[in-house]
Tab-separated table of C-alpha atoms in Angstrom:
chain	number	residue	atom	x	y	z
F	18	MET	CA	-47.958	18.836	-156.399
F	19	PRO	CA	-50.192	18.178	-153.823
F	20	ASP	CA	-49.483	21.058	-151.570
F	21	LEU	CA	-50.076	23.015	-155.253
F	22	ARG	CA	-53.386	21.425	-155.632
F	23	HIS	CA	-54.394	22.158	-152.202
F	24	ARG	CA	-53.837	25.641	-152.437
F	25	GLY	CA	-56.146	25.861	-155.363
F	26	TRP	CA	-53.542	25.202	-158.600
F	27	SER	CA	-54.831	23.380	-161.501
F	28	PRO	CA	-52.341	21.292	-163.744
F	29	ALA	CA	-52.933	24.108	-166.451
F	30	MET	CA	-51.983	26.940	-164.137
F	31	ILE	CA	-49.028	25.179	-162.899
F	32	ARG	CA	-47.528	25.046	-166.370
F	33	ASP	CA	-48.149	28.263	-167.610
F	34	LEU	CA	-47.793	30.267	-164.184
F	35	LEU	CA	-45.040	28.152	-163.060
F	36	GLY	CA	-43.495	25.974	-165.359
F	37	GLU	CA	-40.541	23.982	-164.671
F	38	PRO	CA	-40.227	22.593	-161.243
F	39	ASP	CA	-37.172	23.771	-159.112
F	40	HIS	CA	-36.055	20.216	-158.375
F	41	ILE	CA	-36.995	16.990	-159.568
F	42	ARG	CA	-36.139	13.604	-156.425
F	43	PRO	CA	-37.412	10.279	-157.204
F	44	ASN	CA	-41.034	9.994	-155.844
F	45	PRO	CA	-40.071	8.901	-152.073
F	46	LEU	CA	-42.956	6.019	-151.684
F	47	PHE	CA	-42.800	4.490	-154.515
F	48	ARG	CA	-39.534	3.420	-156.820
F	49	ALA	CA	-40.953	3.028	-159.905
F	50	GLY	CA	-42.883	6.162	-159.560
F	51	ALA	CA	-43.454	9.460	-160.887
F	52	PRO	CA	-40.574	11.795	-160.148
F	53	MET	CA	-41.745	14.223	-157.292
F	54	ALA	CA	-41.865	17.769	-158.474
F	55	LEU	CA	-40.748	20.645	-155.930
F	56	TYR	CA	-41.220	24.544	-156.450
F	57	ARG	CA	-39.819	26.683	-154.339
F	58	VAL	CA	-42.547	28.414	-151.754
F	59	ALA	CA	-41.317	31.929	-152.317
F	60	ARG	CA	-41.620	31.644	-156.212
F	61	VAL	CA	-45.129	30.026	-155.358
F	62	GLU	CA	-46.388	32.894	-153.716
F	63	ASP	CA	-45.530	35.430	-155.919
F	64	ALA	CA	-46.712	34.044	-158.359
F	65	GLU	CA	-50.331	33.675	-155.780
F	66	SER	CA	-50.243	37.729	-155.609
F	67	GLY	CA	-50.440	38.557	-159.178
F	68	PRO	CA	-53.533	39.075	-160.969
F	69	ASP	CA	-53.449	35.953	-163.132
F	70	PHE	CA	-53.709	33.380	-160.374
F	71	ALA	CA	-56.673	35.318	-158.730
F	72	ALA	CA	-58.320	34.754	-161.978
F	73	ARG	CA	-57.667	31.411	-163.246
F	74	ALA	CA	-58.068	30.198	-159.485
F	75	GLU	CA	-61.794	31.338	-159.710
F	76	GLN	CA	-61.920	29.715	-163.251
F	77	ALA	CA	-60.843	26.399	-161.960
F	78	SER	CA	-63.726	26.704	-158.863
F	79	ARG	CA	-65.850	27.753	-160.503
F	80	ARG	CA	-65.448	24.597	-163.290
F	81	ALA	CA	-64.791	22.517	-160.559
F	82	ALA	CA	-68.065	23.545	-158.808
F	83	ALA	CA	-69.895	22.809	-162.051
F	84	ALA	CA	-68.430	19.431	-162.412
F	85	ARG	CA	-69.824	18.231	-158.782
F	86	HIS	CA	-72.736	19.538	-159.665
F	87	ASN	CA	-73.152	16.867	-163.024
F	88	ALA	CA	-71.886	14.174	-161.150
F	89	GLU	CA	-74.190	15.062	-158.201
F	90	ARG	CA	-77.091	14.986	-161.011
F	91	ARG	CA	-75.731	12.245	-162.871
F	92	ARG	CA	-75.666	10.304	-159.273
F	93	GLU	CA	-79.384	10.913	-158.251
F	94	ALA	CA	-80.776	9.634	-161.524
F	95	THR	CA	-78.516	6.327	-161.277
F	96	LEU	CA	-79.996	5.756	-157.348
F	97	GLY	CA	-83.882	7.248	-159.582
F	98	MET	CA	-83.444	4.850	-161.818
F	99	ILE	CA	-83.022	1.722	-159.122
F	100	ARG	CA	-85.219	3.180	-156.710
F	101	ALA	CA	-88.114	3.402	-159.690
F	102	ALA	CA	-87.493	-0.275	-160.795
F	103	PRO	CA	-90.062	-2.582	-160.189
F	104	ILE	CA	-89.163	-5.269	-157.732
F	105	ASP	CA	-92.055	-8.094	-157.417
F	106	ILE	CA	-91.093	-11.308	-155.706
F	107	PRO	CA	-93.857	-13.754	-157.290
F	108	ASP	CA	-96.091	-16.212	-154.073
F	109	LEU	CA	-94.895	-19.496	-155.084
F	110	ASP	CA	-95.861	-22.942	-153.383
F	111	ARG	CA	-92.828	-23.374	-150.910
F	112	ARG	CA	-92.002	-26.979	-152.706
F	113	LEU	CA	-92.543	-25.885	-156.284
F	114	LEU	CA	-89.987	-22.289	-155.152
F	115	THR	CA	-87.780	-25.269	-154.310
F	116	GLU	CA	-87.679	-27.261	-157.295
F	117	TYR	CA	-87.413	-24.487	-159.451
F	118	ALA	CA	-83.636	-23.483	-157.373
F	119	VAL	CA	-82.506	-26.627	-157.738
F	120	ALA	CA	-83.641	-26.949	-161.056
F	121	HIS	CA	-82.038	-23.432	-161.682
F	122	ARG	CA	-79.080	-24.194	-159.658
F	123	ASN	CA	-78.217	-27.316	-161.778
F	124	ARG	CA	-78.468	-25.525	-164.848
F	125	ARG	CA	-76.144	-22.963	-163.333
F	126	VAL	CA	-73.812	-25.725	-162.987
F	127	ASP	CA	-73.924	-27.425	-166.266
F	128	SER	CA	-73.240	-24.268	-168.222
F	129	GLY	CA	-70.135	-23.494	-165.975
F	130	ALA	CA	-71.288	-20.410	-164.588
F	131	GLU	CA	-71.490	-21.672	-161.058
F	132	ALA	CA	-68.696	-24.615	-159.190
F	133	PRO	CA	-70.243	-27.642	-158.029
F	134	GLY	CA	-68.853	-27.214	-154.693
F	135	LEU	CA	-71.044	-29.839	-152.393
F	136	PHE	CA	-73.263	-31.279	-154.576
F	137	PRO	CA	-72.517	-32.633	-158.253
F	138	SER	CA	-75.246	-31.827	-160.643
F	139	PRO	CA	-77.730	-32.538	-161.159
F	140	ALA	CA	-78.579	-32.818	-157.327
F	141	ARG	CA	-81.671	-33.520	-155.941
F	142	MET	CA	-83.916	-31.867	-153.661
F	143	GLU	CA	-84.018	-33.906	-151.048
F	144	ASP	CA	-80.489	-34.411	-150.472
F	145	VAL	CA	-79.390	-31.010	-149.842
F	146	PRO	CA	-79.696	-29.376	-146.213
F	147	ILE	CA	-82.173	-27.091	-145.183
F	148	ALA	CA	-79.521	-24.063	-145.146
F	149	VAL	CA	-77.629	-24.918	-148.846
F	150	ARG	CA	-81.677	-24.667	-150.368
F	151	HIS	CA	-82.671	-21.260	-148.858
F	152	ARG	CA	-79.460	-19.955	-150.500
F	153	TRP	CA	-80.847	-21.565	-153.560
F	154	GLU	CA	-83.639	-20.567	-153.024
F	155	VAL	CA	-82.501	-16.591	-152.638
F	156	ASN	CA	-80.340	-16.983	-155.878
F	157	TYR	CA	-83.147	-18.040	-157.928
F	158	LEU	CA	-85.304	-15.733	-156.942
F	159	ARG	CA	-82.433	-12.817	-157.155
F	160	HIS	CA	-81.551	-13.561	-160.619
F	161	ALA	CA	-84.147	-15.574	-162.585
F	162	ARG	CA	-87.660	-14.020	-160.820
F	163	THR	CA	-86.269	-10.558	-160.416
F	164	PRO	CA	-84.504	-7.849	-163.243
F	165	TYR	CA	-81.561	-7.775	-160.659
F	166	ASP	CA	-78.930	-9.008	-163.586
F	167	SER	CA	-80.436	-6.652	-165.972
F	168	LEU	CA	-80.161	-3.753	-163.695
F	169	LEU	CA	-76.578	-4.260	-163.036
F	170	THR	CA	-75.593	-4.048	-166.537
F	171	ALA	CA	-77.559	-1.063	-167.308
F	172	LEU	CA	-75.416	0.627	-163.950
F	173	ARG	CA	-71.794	-0.083	-165.664
F	174	GLY	CA	-70.153	3.313	-166.521
F	175	ARG	CA	-72.776	5.455	-164.650
F	176	VAL	CA	-71.809	7.611	-162.333
F	177	GLY	CA	-73.070	6.400	-158.756
F	178	ARG	CA	-72.665	3.025	-159.954
F	179	VAL	CA	-71.402	2.038	-156.547
F	180	GLN	CA	-74.259	3.281	-154.059
F	181	ALA	CA	-76.955	2.155	-157.229
F	182	GLU	CA	-75.600	-1.466	-156.863
F	183	LEU	CA	-75.854	-1.271	-152.406
F	184	LEU	CA	-79.455	-0.131	-152.893
F	185	LEU	CA	-80.559	-2.683	-155.749
F	186	ARG	CA	-79.001	-5.427	-153.847
F	187	ARG	CA	-80.954	-4.279	-150.958
F	188	ARG	CA	-84.110	-3.730	-152.380
F	189	VAL	CA	-83.758	-7.240	-153.953
F	190	TYR	CA	-83.255	-8.410	-150.237
F	191	ALA	CA	-86.264	-6.930	-148.689
F	192	ALA	CA	-88.239	-7.926	-151.184
F	193	ILE	CA	-87.220	-11.745	-151.500
F	194	ALA	CA	-87.187	-11.580	-147.239
F	195	ALA	CA	-90.127	-10.009	-147.549
F	196	ARG	CA	-92.458	-12.570	-148.823
F	197	TYR	CA	-90.650	-15.454	-147.836
F	198	PRO	CA	-89.911	-14.712	-143.714
F	199	ASP	CA	-88.049	-17.719	-143.343
F	200	LEU	CA	-85.177	-16.792	-146.339
F	201	ALA	CA	-84.863	-13.381	-144.424
F	202	GLY	CA	-81.405	-14.653	-142.922
F	203	GLU	CA	-80.251	-15.937	-145.630
F	204	CYS	CA	-80.840	-12.949	-147.597
F	205	ASP	CA	-79.020	-10.969	-144.524
F	206	ARG	CA	-75.768	-13.418	-145.008
F	207	GLN	CA	-75.626	-12.862	-148.503
F	208	LEU	CA	-76.106	-9.141	-148.466
F	209	ALA	CA	-73.323	-8.605	-145.207
F	210	ARG	CA	-71.044	-11.024	-147.121
F	211	ARG	CA	-71.575	-8.676	-150.159
F	212	ILE	CA	-71.150	-5.874	-148.619
F	213	ILE	CA	-67.152	-7.005	-147.500
F	214	ILE	CA	-66.585	-8.235	-151.066
F	215	ASP	CA	-67.569	-4.587	-152.404
F	216	GLY	CA	-65.999	-2.688	-149.372
F	217	GLY	CA	-69.481	-0.516	-148.927
F	218	GLU	CA	-70.510	0.181	-145.511
F	219	PRO	CA	-72.338	-2.575	-143.235
F	220	PRO	CA	-75.599	-3.499	-143.552
């Protein structure tokens, strides 16, 4: 079947022009997988030389091209939505930002949205190392002061979602780093970790 699809056969063409396979064999890769349908080369070549195959193949090619065009148009619309989304990071007093970030983290732990880790809730700003504070500050800005979460929700089910999510993360982290340069390292770390989890391209 994969060889037939590579030669331009669609499932409907196989059904209508070839019919039942000449042999059925167990799946060679997965014992529980679907059996492998085999067709004699001579029968396939004979069908391919007929007028029905050429007409059907041209129709299938046009449909496939139209589907690819439609998918690309929808993907670009998804990416365009993320490109146009405003990402405005507030310019907060540094101590105030830390206070907001610690309070935000404590609320997430209390609600069960986040595990407490090494710091029980309520954590105090004075008890948290600077690297941890930076992580909480970036998380606070990303989740509470940008449309990051709502945009992720809006991307569900859309064509181009994976690329759009990566673009969104890049934009949000870049905006945070531009507003607070001392958080740039933490932004890079979080972005790299997210890309590894998602299996996307390197930063």
